mmCIF file of C-alpha atoms and ligand atoms in Angstrom:
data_model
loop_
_atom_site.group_PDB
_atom_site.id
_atom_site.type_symbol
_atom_site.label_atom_id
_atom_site.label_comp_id
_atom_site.label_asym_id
_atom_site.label_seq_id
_atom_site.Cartn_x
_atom_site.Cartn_y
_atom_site.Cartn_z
ATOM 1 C CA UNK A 14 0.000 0.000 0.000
ATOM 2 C CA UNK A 15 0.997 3.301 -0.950
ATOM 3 C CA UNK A 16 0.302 6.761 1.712
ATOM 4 C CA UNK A 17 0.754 9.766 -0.088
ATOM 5 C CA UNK A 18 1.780 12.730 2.408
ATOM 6 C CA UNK A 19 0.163 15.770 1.907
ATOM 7 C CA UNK A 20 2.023 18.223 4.196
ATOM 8 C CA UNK A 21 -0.229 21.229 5.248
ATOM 9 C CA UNK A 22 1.499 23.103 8.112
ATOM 10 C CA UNK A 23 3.517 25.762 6.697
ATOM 11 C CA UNK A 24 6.595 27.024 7.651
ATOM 12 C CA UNK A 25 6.000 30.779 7.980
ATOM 13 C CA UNK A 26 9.553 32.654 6.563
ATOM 14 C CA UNK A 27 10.956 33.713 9.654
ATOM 15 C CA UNK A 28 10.554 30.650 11.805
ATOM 16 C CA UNK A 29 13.113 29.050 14.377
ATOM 17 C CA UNK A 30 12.941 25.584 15.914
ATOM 18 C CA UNK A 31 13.466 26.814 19.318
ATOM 19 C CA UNK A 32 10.913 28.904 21.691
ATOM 20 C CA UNK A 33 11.469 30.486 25.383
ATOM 21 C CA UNK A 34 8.118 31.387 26.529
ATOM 22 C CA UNK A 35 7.450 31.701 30.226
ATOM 23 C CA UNK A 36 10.105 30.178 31.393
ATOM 24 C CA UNK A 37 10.119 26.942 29.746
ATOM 25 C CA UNK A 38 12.273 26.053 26.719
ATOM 26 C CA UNK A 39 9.742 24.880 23.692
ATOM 27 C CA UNK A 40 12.116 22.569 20.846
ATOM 28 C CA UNK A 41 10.273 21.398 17.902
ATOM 29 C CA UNK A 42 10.677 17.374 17.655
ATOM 30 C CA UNK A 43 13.071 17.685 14.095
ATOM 31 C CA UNK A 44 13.161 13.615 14.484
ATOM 32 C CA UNK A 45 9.617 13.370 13.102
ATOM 33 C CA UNK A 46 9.674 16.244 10.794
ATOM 34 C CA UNK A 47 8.048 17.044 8.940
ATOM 35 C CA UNK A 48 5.291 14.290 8.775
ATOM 36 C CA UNK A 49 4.385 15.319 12.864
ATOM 37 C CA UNK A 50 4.713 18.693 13.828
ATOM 38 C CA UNK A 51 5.224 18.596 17.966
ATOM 39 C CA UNK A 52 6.847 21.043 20.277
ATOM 40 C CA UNK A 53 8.470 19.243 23.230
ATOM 41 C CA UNK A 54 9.061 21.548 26.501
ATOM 42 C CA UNK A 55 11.973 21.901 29.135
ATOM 43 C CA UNK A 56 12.224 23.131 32.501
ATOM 44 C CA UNK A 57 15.654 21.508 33.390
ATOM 45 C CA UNK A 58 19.243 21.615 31.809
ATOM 46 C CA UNK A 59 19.774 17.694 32.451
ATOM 47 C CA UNK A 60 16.436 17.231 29.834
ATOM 48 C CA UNK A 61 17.464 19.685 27.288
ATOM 49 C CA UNK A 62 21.206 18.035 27.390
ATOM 50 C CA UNK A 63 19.624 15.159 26.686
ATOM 51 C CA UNK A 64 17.677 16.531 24.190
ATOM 52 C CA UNK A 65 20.482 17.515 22.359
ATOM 53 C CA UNK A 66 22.015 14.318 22.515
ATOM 54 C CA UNK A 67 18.637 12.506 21.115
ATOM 55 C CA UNK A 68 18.473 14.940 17.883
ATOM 56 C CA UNK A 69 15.580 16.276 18.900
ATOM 57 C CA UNK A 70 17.361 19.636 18.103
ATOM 58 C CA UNK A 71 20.643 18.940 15.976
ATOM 59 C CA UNK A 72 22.503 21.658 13.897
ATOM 60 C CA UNK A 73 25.564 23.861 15.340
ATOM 61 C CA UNK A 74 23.727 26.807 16.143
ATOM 62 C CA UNK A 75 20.493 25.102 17.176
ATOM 63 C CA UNK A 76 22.712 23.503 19.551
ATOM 64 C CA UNK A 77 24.519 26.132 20.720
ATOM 65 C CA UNK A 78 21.102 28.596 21.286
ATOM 66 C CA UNK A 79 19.453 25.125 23.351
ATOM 67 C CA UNK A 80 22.409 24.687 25.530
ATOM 68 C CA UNK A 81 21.932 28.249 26.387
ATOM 69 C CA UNK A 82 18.525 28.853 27.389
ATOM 70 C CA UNK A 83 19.398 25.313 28.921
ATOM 71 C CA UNK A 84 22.176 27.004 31.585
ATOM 72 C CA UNK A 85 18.912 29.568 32.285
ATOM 73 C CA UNK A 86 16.783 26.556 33.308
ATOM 74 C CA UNK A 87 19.225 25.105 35.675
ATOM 75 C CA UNK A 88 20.101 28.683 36.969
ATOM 76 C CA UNK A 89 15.922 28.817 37.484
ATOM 77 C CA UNK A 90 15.644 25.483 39.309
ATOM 78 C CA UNK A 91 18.915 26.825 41.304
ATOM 79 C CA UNK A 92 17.930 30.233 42.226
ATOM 80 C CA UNK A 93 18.110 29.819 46.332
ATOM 81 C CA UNK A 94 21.948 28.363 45.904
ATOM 82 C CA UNK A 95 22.430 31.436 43.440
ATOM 83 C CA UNK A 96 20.878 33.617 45.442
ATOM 84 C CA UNK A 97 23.336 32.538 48.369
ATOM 85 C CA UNK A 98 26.805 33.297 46.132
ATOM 86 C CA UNK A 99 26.434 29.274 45.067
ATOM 87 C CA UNK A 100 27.002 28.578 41.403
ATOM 88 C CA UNK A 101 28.300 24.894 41.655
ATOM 89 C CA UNK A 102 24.782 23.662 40.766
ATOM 90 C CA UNK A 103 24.736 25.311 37.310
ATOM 91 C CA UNK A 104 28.016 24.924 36.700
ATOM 92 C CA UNK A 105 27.396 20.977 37.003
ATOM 93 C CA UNK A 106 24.649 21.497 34.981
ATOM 94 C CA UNK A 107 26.907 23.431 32.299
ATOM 95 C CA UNK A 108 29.108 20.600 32.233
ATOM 96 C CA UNK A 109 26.439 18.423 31.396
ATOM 97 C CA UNK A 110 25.254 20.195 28.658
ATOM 98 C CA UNK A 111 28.731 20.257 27.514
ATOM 99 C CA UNK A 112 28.598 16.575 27.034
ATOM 100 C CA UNK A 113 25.501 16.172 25.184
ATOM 101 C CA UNK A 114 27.443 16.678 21.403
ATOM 102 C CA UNK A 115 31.339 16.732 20.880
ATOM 103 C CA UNK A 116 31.722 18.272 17.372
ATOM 104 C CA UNK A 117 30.021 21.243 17.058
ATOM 105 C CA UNK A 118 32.018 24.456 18.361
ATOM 106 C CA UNK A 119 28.782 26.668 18.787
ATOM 107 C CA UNK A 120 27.933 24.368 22.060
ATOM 108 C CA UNK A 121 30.972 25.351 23.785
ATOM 109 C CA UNK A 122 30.784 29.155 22.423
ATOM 110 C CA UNK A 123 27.407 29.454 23.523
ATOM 111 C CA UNK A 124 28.487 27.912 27.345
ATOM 112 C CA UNK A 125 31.417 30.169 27.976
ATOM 113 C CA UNK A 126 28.843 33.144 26.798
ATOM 114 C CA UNK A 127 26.881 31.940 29.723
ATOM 115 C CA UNK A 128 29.187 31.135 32.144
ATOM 116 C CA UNK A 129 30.688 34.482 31.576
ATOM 117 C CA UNK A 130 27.431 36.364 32.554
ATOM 118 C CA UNK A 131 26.844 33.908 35.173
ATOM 119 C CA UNK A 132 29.945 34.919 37.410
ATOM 120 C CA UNK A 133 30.073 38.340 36.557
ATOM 121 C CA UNK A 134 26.350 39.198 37.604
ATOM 122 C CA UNK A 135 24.741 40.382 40.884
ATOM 123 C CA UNK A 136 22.791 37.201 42.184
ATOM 124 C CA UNK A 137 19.789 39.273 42.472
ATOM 125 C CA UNK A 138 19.852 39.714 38.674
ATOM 126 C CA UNK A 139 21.305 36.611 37.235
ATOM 127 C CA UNK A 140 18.552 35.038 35.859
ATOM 128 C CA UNK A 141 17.394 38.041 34.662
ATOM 129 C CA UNK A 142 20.632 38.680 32.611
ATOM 130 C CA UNK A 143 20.885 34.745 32.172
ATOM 131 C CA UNK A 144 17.719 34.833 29.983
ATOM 132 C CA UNK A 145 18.732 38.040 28.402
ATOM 133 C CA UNK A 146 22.362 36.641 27.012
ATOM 134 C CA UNK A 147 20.569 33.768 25.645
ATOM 135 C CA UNK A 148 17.872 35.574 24.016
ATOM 136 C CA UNK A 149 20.881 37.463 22.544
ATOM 137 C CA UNK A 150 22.271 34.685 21.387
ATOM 138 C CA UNK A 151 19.481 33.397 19.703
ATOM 139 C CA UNK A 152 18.560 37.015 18.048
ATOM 140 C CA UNK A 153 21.950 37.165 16.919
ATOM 141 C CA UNK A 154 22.196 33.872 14.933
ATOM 142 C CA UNK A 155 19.272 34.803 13.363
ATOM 143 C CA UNK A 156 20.550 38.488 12.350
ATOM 144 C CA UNK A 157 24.037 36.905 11.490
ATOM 145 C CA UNK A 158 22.266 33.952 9.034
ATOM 146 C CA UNK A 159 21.112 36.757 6.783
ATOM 147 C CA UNK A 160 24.028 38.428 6.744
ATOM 148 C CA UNK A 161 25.648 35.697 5.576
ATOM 149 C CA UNK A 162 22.971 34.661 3.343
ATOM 150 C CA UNK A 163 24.024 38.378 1.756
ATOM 151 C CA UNK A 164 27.115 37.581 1.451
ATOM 152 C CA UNK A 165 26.782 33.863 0.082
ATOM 153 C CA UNK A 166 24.134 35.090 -2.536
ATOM 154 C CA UNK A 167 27.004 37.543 -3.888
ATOM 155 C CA UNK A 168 28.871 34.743 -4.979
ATOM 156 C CA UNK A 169 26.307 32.852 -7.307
ATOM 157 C CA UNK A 170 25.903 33.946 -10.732
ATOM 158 C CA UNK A 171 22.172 34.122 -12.081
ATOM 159 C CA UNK A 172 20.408 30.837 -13.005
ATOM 160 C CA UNK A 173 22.566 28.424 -10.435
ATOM 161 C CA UNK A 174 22.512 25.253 -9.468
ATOM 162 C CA UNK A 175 23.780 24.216 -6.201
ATOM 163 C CA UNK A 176 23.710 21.320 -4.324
ATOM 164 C CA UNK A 177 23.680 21.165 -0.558
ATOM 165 C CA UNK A 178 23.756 17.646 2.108
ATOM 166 C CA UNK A 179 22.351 17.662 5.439
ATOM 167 C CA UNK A 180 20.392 20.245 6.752
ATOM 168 C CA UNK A 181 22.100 24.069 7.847
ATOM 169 C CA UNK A 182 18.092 25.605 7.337
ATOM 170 C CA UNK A 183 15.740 27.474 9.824
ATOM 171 C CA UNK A 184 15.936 24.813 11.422
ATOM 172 C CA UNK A 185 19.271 24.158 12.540
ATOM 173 C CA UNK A 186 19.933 27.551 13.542
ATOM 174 C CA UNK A 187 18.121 30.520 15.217
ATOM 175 C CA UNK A 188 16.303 30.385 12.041
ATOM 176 C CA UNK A 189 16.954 31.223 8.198
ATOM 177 C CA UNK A 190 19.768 29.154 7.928
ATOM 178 C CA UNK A 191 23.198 29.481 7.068
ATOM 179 C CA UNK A 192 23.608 27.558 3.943
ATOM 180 C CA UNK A 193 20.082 27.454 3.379
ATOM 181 C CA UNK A 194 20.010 31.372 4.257
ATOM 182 C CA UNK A 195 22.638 31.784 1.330
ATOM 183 C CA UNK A 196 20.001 29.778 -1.227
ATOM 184 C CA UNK A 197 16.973 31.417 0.121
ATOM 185 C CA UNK A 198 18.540 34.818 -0.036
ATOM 186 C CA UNK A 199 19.881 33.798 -3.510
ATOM 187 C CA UNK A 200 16.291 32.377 -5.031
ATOM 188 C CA UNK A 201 15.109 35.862 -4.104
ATOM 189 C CA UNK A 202 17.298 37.057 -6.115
ATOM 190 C CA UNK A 203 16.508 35.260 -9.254
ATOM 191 C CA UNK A 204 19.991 33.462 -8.840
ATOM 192 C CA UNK A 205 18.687 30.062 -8.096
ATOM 193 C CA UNK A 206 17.732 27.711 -10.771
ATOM 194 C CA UNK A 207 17.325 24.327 -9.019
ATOM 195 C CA UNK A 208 18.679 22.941 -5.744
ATOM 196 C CA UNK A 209 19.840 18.946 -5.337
ATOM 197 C CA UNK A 210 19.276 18.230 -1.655
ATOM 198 C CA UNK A 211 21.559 14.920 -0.768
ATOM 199 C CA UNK A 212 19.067 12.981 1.695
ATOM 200 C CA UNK A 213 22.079 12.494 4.268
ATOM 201 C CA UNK A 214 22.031 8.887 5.976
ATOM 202 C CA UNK A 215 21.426 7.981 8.571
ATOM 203 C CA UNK A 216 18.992 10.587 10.035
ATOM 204 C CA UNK A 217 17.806 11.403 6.735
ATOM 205 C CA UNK A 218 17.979 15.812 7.306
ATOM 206 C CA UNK A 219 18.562 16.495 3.877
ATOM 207 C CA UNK A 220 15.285 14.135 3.042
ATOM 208 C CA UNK A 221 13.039 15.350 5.972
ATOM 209 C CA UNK A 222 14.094 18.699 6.573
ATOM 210 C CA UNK A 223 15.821 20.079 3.907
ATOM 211 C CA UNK A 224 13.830 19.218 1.311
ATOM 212 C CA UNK A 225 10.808 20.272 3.824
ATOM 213 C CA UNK A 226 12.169 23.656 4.554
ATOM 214 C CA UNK A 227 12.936 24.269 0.229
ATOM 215 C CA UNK A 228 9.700 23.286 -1.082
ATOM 216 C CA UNK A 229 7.934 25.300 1.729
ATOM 217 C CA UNK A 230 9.923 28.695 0.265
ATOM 218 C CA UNK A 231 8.942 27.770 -3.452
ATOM 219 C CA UNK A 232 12.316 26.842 -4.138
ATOM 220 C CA UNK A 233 12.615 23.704 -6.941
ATOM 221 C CA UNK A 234 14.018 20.757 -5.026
ATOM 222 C CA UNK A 235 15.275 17.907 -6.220
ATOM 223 C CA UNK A 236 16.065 15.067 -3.587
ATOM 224 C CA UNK A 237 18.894 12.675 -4.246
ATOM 225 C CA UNK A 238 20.297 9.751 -2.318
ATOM 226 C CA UNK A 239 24.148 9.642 -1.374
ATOM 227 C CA UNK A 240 25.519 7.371 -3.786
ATOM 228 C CA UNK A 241 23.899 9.491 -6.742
ATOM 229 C CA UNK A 242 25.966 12.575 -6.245
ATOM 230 C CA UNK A 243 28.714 11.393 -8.987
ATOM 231 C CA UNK A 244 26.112 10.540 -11.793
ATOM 232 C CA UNK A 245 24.283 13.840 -10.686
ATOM 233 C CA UNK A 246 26.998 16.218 -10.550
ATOM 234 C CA UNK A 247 28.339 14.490 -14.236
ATOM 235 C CA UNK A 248 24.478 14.813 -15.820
ATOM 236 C CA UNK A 249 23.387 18.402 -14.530
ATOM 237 C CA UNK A 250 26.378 21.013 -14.101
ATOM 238 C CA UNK A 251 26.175 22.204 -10.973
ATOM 239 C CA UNK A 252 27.981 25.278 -10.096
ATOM 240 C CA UNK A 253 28.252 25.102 -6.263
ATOM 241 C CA UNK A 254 28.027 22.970 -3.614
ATOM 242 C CA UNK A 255 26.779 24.872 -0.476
ATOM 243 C CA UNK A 256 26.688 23.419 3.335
ATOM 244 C CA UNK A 257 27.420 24.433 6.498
ATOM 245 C CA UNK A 258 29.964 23.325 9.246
ATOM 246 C CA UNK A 259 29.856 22.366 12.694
ATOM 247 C CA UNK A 260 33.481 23.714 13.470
ATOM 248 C CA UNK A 261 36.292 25.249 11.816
ATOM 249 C CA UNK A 262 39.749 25.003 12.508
ATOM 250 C CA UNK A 263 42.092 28.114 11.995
ATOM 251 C CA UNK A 264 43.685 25.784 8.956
ATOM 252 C CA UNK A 265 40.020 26.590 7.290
ATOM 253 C CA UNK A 266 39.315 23.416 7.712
ATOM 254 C CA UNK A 267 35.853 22.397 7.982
ATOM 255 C CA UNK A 268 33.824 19.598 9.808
ATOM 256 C CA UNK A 269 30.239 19.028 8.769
ATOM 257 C CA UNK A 270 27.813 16.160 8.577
ATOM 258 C CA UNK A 271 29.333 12.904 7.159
ATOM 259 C CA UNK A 272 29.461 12.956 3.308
ATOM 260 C CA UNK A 273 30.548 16.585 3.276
ATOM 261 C CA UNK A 274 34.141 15.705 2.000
ATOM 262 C CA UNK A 275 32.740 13.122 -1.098
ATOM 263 C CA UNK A 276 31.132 15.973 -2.150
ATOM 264 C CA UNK A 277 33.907 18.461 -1.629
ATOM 265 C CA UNK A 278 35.805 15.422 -3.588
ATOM 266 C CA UNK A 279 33.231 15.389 -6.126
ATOM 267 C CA UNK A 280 32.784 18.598 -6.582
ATOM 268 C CA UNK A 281 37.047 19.349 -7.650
ATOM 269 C CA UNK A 282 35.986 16.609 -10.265
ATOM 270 C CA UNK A 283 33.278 17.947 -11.862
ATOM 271 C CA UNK A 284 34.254 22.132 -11.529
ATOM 272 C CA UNK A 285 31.841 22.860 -9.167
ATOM 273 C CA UNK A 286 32.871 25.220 -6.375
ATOM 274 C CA UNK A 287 32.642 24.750 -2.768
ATOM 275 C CA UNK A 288 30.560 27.010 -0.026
ATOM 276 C CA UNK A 289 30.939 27.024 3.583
ATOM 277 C CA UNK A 290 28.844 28.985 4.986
ATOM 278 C CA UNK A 291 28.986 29.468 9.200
ATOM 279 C CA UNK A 292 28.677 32.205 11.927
ATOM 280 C CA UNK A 293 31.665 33.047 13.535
ATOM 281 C CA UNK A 294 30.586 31.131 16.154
ATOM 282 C CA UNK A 295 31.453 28.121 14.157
ATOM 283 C CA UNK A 296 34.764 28.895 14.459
ATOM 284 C CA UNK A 297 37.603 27.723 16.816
ATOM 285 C CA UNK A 298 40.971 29.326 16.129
ATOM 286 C CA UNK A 299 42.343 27.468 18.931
ATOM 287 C CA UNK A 300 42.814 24.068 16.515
ATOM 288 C CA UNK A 301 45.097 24.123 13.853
ATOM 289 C CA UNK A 302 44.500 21.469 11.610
ATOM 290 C CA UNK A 303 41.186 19.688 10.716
ATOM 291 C CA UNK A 304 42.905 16.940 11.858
ATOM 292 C CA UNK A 305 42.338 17.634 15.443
ATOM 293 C CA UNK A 306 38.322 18.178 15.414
ATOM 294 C CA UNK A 307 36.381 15.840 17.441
ATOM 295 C CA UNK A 308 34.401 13.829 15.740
ATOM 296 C CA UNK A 309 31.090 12.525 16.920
ATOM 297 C CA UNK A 310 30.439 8.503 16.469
ATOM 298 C CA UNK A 311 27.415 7.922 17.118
ATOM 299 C CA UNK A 312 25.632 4.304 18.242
ATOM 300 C CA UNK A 313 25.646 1.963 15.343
ATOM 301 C CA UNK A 314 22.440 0.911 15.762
ATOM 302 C CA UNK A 315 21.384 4.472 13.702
ATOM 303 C CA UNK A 316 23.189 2.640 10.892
ATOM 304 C CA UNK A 317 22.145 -0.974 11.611
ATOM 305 C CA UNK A 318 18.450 -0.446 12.119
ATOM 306 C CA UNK A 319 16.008 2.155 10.524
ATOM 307 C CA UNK A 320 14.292 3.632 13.585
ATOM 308 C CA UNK A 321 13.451 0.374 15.352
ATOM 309 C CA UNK A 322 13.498 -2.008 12.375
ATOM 310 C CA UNK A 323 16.387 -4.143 11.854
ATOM 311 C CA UNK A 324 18.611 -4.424 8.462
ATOM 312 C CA UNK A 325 21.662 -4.980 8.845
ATOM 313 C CA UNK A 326 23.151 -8.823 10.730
ATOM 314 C CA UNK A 327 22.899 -8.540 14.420
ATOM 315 C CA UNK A 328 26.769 -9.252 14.700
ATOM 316 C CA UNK A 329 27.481 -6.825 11.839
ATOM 317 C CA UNK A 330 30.609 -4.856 12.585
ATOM 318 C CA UNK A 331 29.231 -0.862 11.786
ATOM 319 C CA UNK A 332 30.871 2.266 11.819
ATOM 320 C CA UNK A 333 29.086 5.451 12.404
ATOM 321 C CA UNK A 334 31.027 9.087 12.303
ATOM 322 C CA UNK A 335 28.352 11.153 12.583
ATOM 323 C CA UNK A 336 30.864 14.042 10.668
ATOM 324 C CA UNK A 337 34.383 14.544 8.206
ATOM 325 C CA UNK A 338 36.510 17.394 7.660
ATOM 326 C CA UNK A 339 37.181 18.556 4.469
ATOM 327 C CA UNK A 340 40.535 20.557 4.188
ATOM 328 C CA UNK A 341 40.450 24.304 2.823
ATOM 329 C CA UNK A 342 42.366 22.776 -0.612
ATOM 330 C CA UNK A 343 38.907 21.773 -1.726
ATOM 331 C CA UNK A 344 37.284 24.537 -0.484
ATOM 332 C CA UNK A 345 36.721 28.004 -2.337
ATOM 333 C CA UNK A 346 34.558 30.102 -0.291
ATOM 334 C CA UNK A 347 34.102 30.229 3.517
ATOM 335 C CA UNK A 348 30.916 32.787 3.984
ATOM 336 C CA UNK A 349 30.694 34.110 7.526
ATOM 337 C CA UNK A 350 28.287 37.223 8.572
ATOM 338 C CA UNK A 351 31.269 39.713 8.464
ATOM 339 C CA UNK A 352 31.950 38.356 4.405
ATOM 340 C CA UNK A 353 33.742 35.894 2.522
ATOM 341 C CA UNK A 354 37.038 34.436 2.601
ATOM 342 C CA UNK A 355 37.964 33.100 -0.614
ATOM 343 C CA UNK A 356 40.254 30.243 -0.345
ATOM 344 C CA UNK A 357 40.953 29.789 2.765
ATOM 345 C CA UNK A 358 43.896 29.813 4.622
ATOM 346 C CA UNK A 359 44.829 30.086 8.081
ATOM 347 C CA UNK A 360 46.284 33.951 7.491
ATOM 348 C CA UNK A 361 42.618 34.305 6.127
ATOM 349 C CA UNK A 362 40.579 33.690 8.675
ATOM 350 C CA UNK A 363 42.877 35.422 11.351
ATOM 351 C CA UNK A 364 42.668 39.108 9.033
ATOM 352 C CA UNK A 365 38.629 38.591 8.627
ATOM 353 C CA UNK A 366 38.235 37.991 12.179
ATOM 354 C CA UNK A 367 40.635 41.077 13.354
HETATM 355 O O1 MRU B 419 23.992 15.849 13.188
HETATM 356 P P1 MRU B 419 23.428 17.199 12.857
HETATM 357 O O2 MRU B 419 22.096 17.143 12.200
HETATM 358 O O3 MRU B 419 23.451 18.113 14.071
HETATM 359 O O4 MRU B 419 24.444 17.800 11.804
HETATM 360 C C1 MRU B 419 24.203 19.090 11.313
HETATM 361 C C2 MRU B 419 25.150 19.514 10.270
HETATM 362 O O5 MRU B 419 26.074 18.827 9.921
HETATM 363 C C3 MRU B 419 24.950 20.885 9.718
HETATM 364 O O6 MRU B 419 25.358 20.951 8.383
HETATM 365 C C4 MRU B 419 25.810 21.876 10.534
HETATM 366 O O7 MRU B 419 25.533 21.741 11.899
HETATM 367 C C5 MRU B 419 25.587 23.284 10.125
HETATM 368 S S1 MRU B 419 24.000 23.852 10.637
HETATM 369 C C6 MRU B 419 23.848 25.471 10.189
#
C-alpha cells in the first residue's frame, strides 16, 4: 500500500525551531519532521542536554542557542543556591550540557557566553541577565544567518545550481539558515535555478528537513540519495556545492555532517565550487588542523536499524562518524556574517576575524 503525504502546516519565513516562553524552553521534535509537527518543553538543563544528545534539536547553532537557554533553566531550578553566592549547581549542569554533542564548536561558544554572565552578575539579577544573554544569542544567529545569506548570494551567478547535504536551514539555527540562508537569499534574487538536496544517511535531514524547509519557500528541489551525487553532478552542471559546518579550525578546515568531504571530492571533479557557509561562532581558532576536530560517532544501531526495524546482521561490525573534515584545498569560499574568505587559509581567517 501506498500513503501519499500531503504536508499542510507551513513554515512561515521567519521561523526558528526553538521557543522560550514563560520560562520553559519549547524545541520542535526535528526527528519526526516534517510528517508530525510537535513542540516538546523543558524546565531543566539535564532534559534539554539530553535533548540535544537525542536529535531532537541537531545543527551547530540550534545547539549552541538550546544549551543556552538550557544554563537559564538550571540557573531557574537553582535560584536559592544562586541567590546565596552558590554557582556549583549550574556549573554541574553546564558541564552536562557540555557533554551532550562533541563536534560542534557553537555548544561550547554558547556555554562560555553563559558562564561568563553567570559569574560576573549580581545574584539578584542573574537570571534576569541569564535569559537576556541567551535571548541574545538566539537574536543574533538569526541576524548573522542573513548576513551571511548576503554575502553567500554575492557569490552565485544568475540561473545556479547548487547542491547542498544535510540540513544548515531554519531549522538548525536561530532560524533562516546558514547555507540554506545563502540559497533562500539567492532564489530571491533570481539566482537560483534548481537545488539537489543529498538525503544524508542515517537521520535522513537532507530528506526530511531540507527538502521540507525548500519546497515550503517555493524553491525547486530535487532530492537525491548519497551514492547518486557522482552521476548527478556528471548529468546536470552544478555550479556550487553549499553546506554548512559544525566547526572550523584556523587551517580553514571544515567539519560538517558525514558525506561533506565526497562531495567536496566530487565537486574538484566535476568544476563545481565549494561554499561554507557558518557564523563566527562556528569557528575555533584554537585548533590548527582539521585533523584535530572531534568527531562525533554515534551508536551503530542508527546505521544498523532504521528507527526500530532491523537491516543490517545482528553481529554486523558498523561504523558510524556522525561528521568529516574537508581541508580548505577543496574549499573556495568560507561565507561568515562579516563576508567571505575566498580560499581559505589560516592567514585568512585570522585578518577577517581582526
Ligand atoms: O547531526 P546534525 O544534524 O546536528 O548535523 C548538522 C550539520 O552537519 C549541519 O550541516 C551543521 O551543523 C551546520 S547547521 C547550520
Amino acid at each position: 500500500m501506498t500513503s501519499t503525504i500531503h504536508l499542510t502546516t507551513y513554515l512561515p519565513e521567519e521561523f526558528s525551531p526553538i521557543r522560550w516562553t514563560n520560562n520553559q524552553l519549547k524545541l520542535l521534535d526535528q526527528r519526526i519532521l516534517p510528517l508530525d509537527i510537535t513542540w516538546l518543553t523543558y524546565s531543566s538543563a539535564e532534559t534539554v542536554a539530553q535533548a540535544i544528545t537525542d536529535m531532537v534539536v541537531r545543527g551547530a547553532p540550534a545547539i549552541g542557542i538550546t544549551a543556552a537557554y538550557g544554563v537559564v533553566l538550571s540557573a531557574i531550578e537553582h535560584n536559592r543556591s544562586i541567590l546565596d553566592g552558590d554557582y556549583s549547581a549550574v556549573m554541574k549542569d553546564i558541564n552536562i550540557l557540555a557533554q551532550s554533542r562533541p563536534t560542534a564548536i557553537n555548544l561550547f561558544w554558547a556555554l562560555e557566553q553563559m558562564e561568563q554572565v553567570l559569574k560576573t552578575s549580581e545574584s539578584a539579577d542573574t537570571i534576569e541577565r541569564l535569559i537576556q544573554a541567551a535571548i541574545e544569542i538566539h537574536q543574533q544567529d538569526i541576524q548573522f544567518c542573513h548576513q551571511i545569506g548576503d554575502h553567500g548570494a554575492g557569490l552565485l551567478s544568475p540561473n545556479s545550481t547548487v547542491y547542498t547535504h544535510c540540513n544548515a536551514g531554519a531549522l538548525a539555527t536561530g532560524g533562516h539558515g546558514t547555507a540554506l540562508g545563502v540559497i533562500r537569499t539567492a532564489f530571491k534574487k533570481d539566482k537560483i535555478k534548481q537545488v539537489f538536496a543529498g538525503e544524508t544517511r542515517p537521520w535522513l535531514q537532507g530528506a526530511r528537513l531540507t527538502s521540507w524547509e525548500l519546497t515550503q519557500a517555493g524553491i525547486p528541489a530535487t532530492l537525491v540519495t548519497e551514492g547518486a551525487a557522482g552521476h548527478t553532478m556528471k548529468s546536470n552542471p552544478v555550479d556550487w556545492v553549499i553546506v554548512g559546518a559544525d566547526r572550523i579550525s584556523a587551517d580553514g578546515s571544515a567539519a560538517n555532517k558525514i558525506g561533506t568531504y565526497n562531495l567536496a571530492v566530487l565537486a574538484k571533479f566535476h568544476g563545481c565550487k565549494v561554499m561554507v557557509a557558518a557564523p563566527s561562532s562556528t569557528f575555533d581558532m584554537t585548533i590548527d588542523s582539521g585533523l584535530d576536530i572531534p568527531i562525533e560517532q554515534r551508536p551503530f544501531t542508527e546505521v544498523t536499524q532504521y528507527k526500530d526495524h532491523q537491516i543490517a546482521p545482528t553481529d554486523v561490525i558498523a561504523s558510524n562518524p556522525s561528521f568529516d573534515v574537508t581541508p580548505p584545498e577543496l574549499i573556495d569560499a568560507i561565507v561568515t556574517e562579516k563576508g567571505v574568505i575566498l580560499s581559505p587559509t589560516k592567514e585568512k581567517l585570522l585578518a577577517h576575524f581582526q
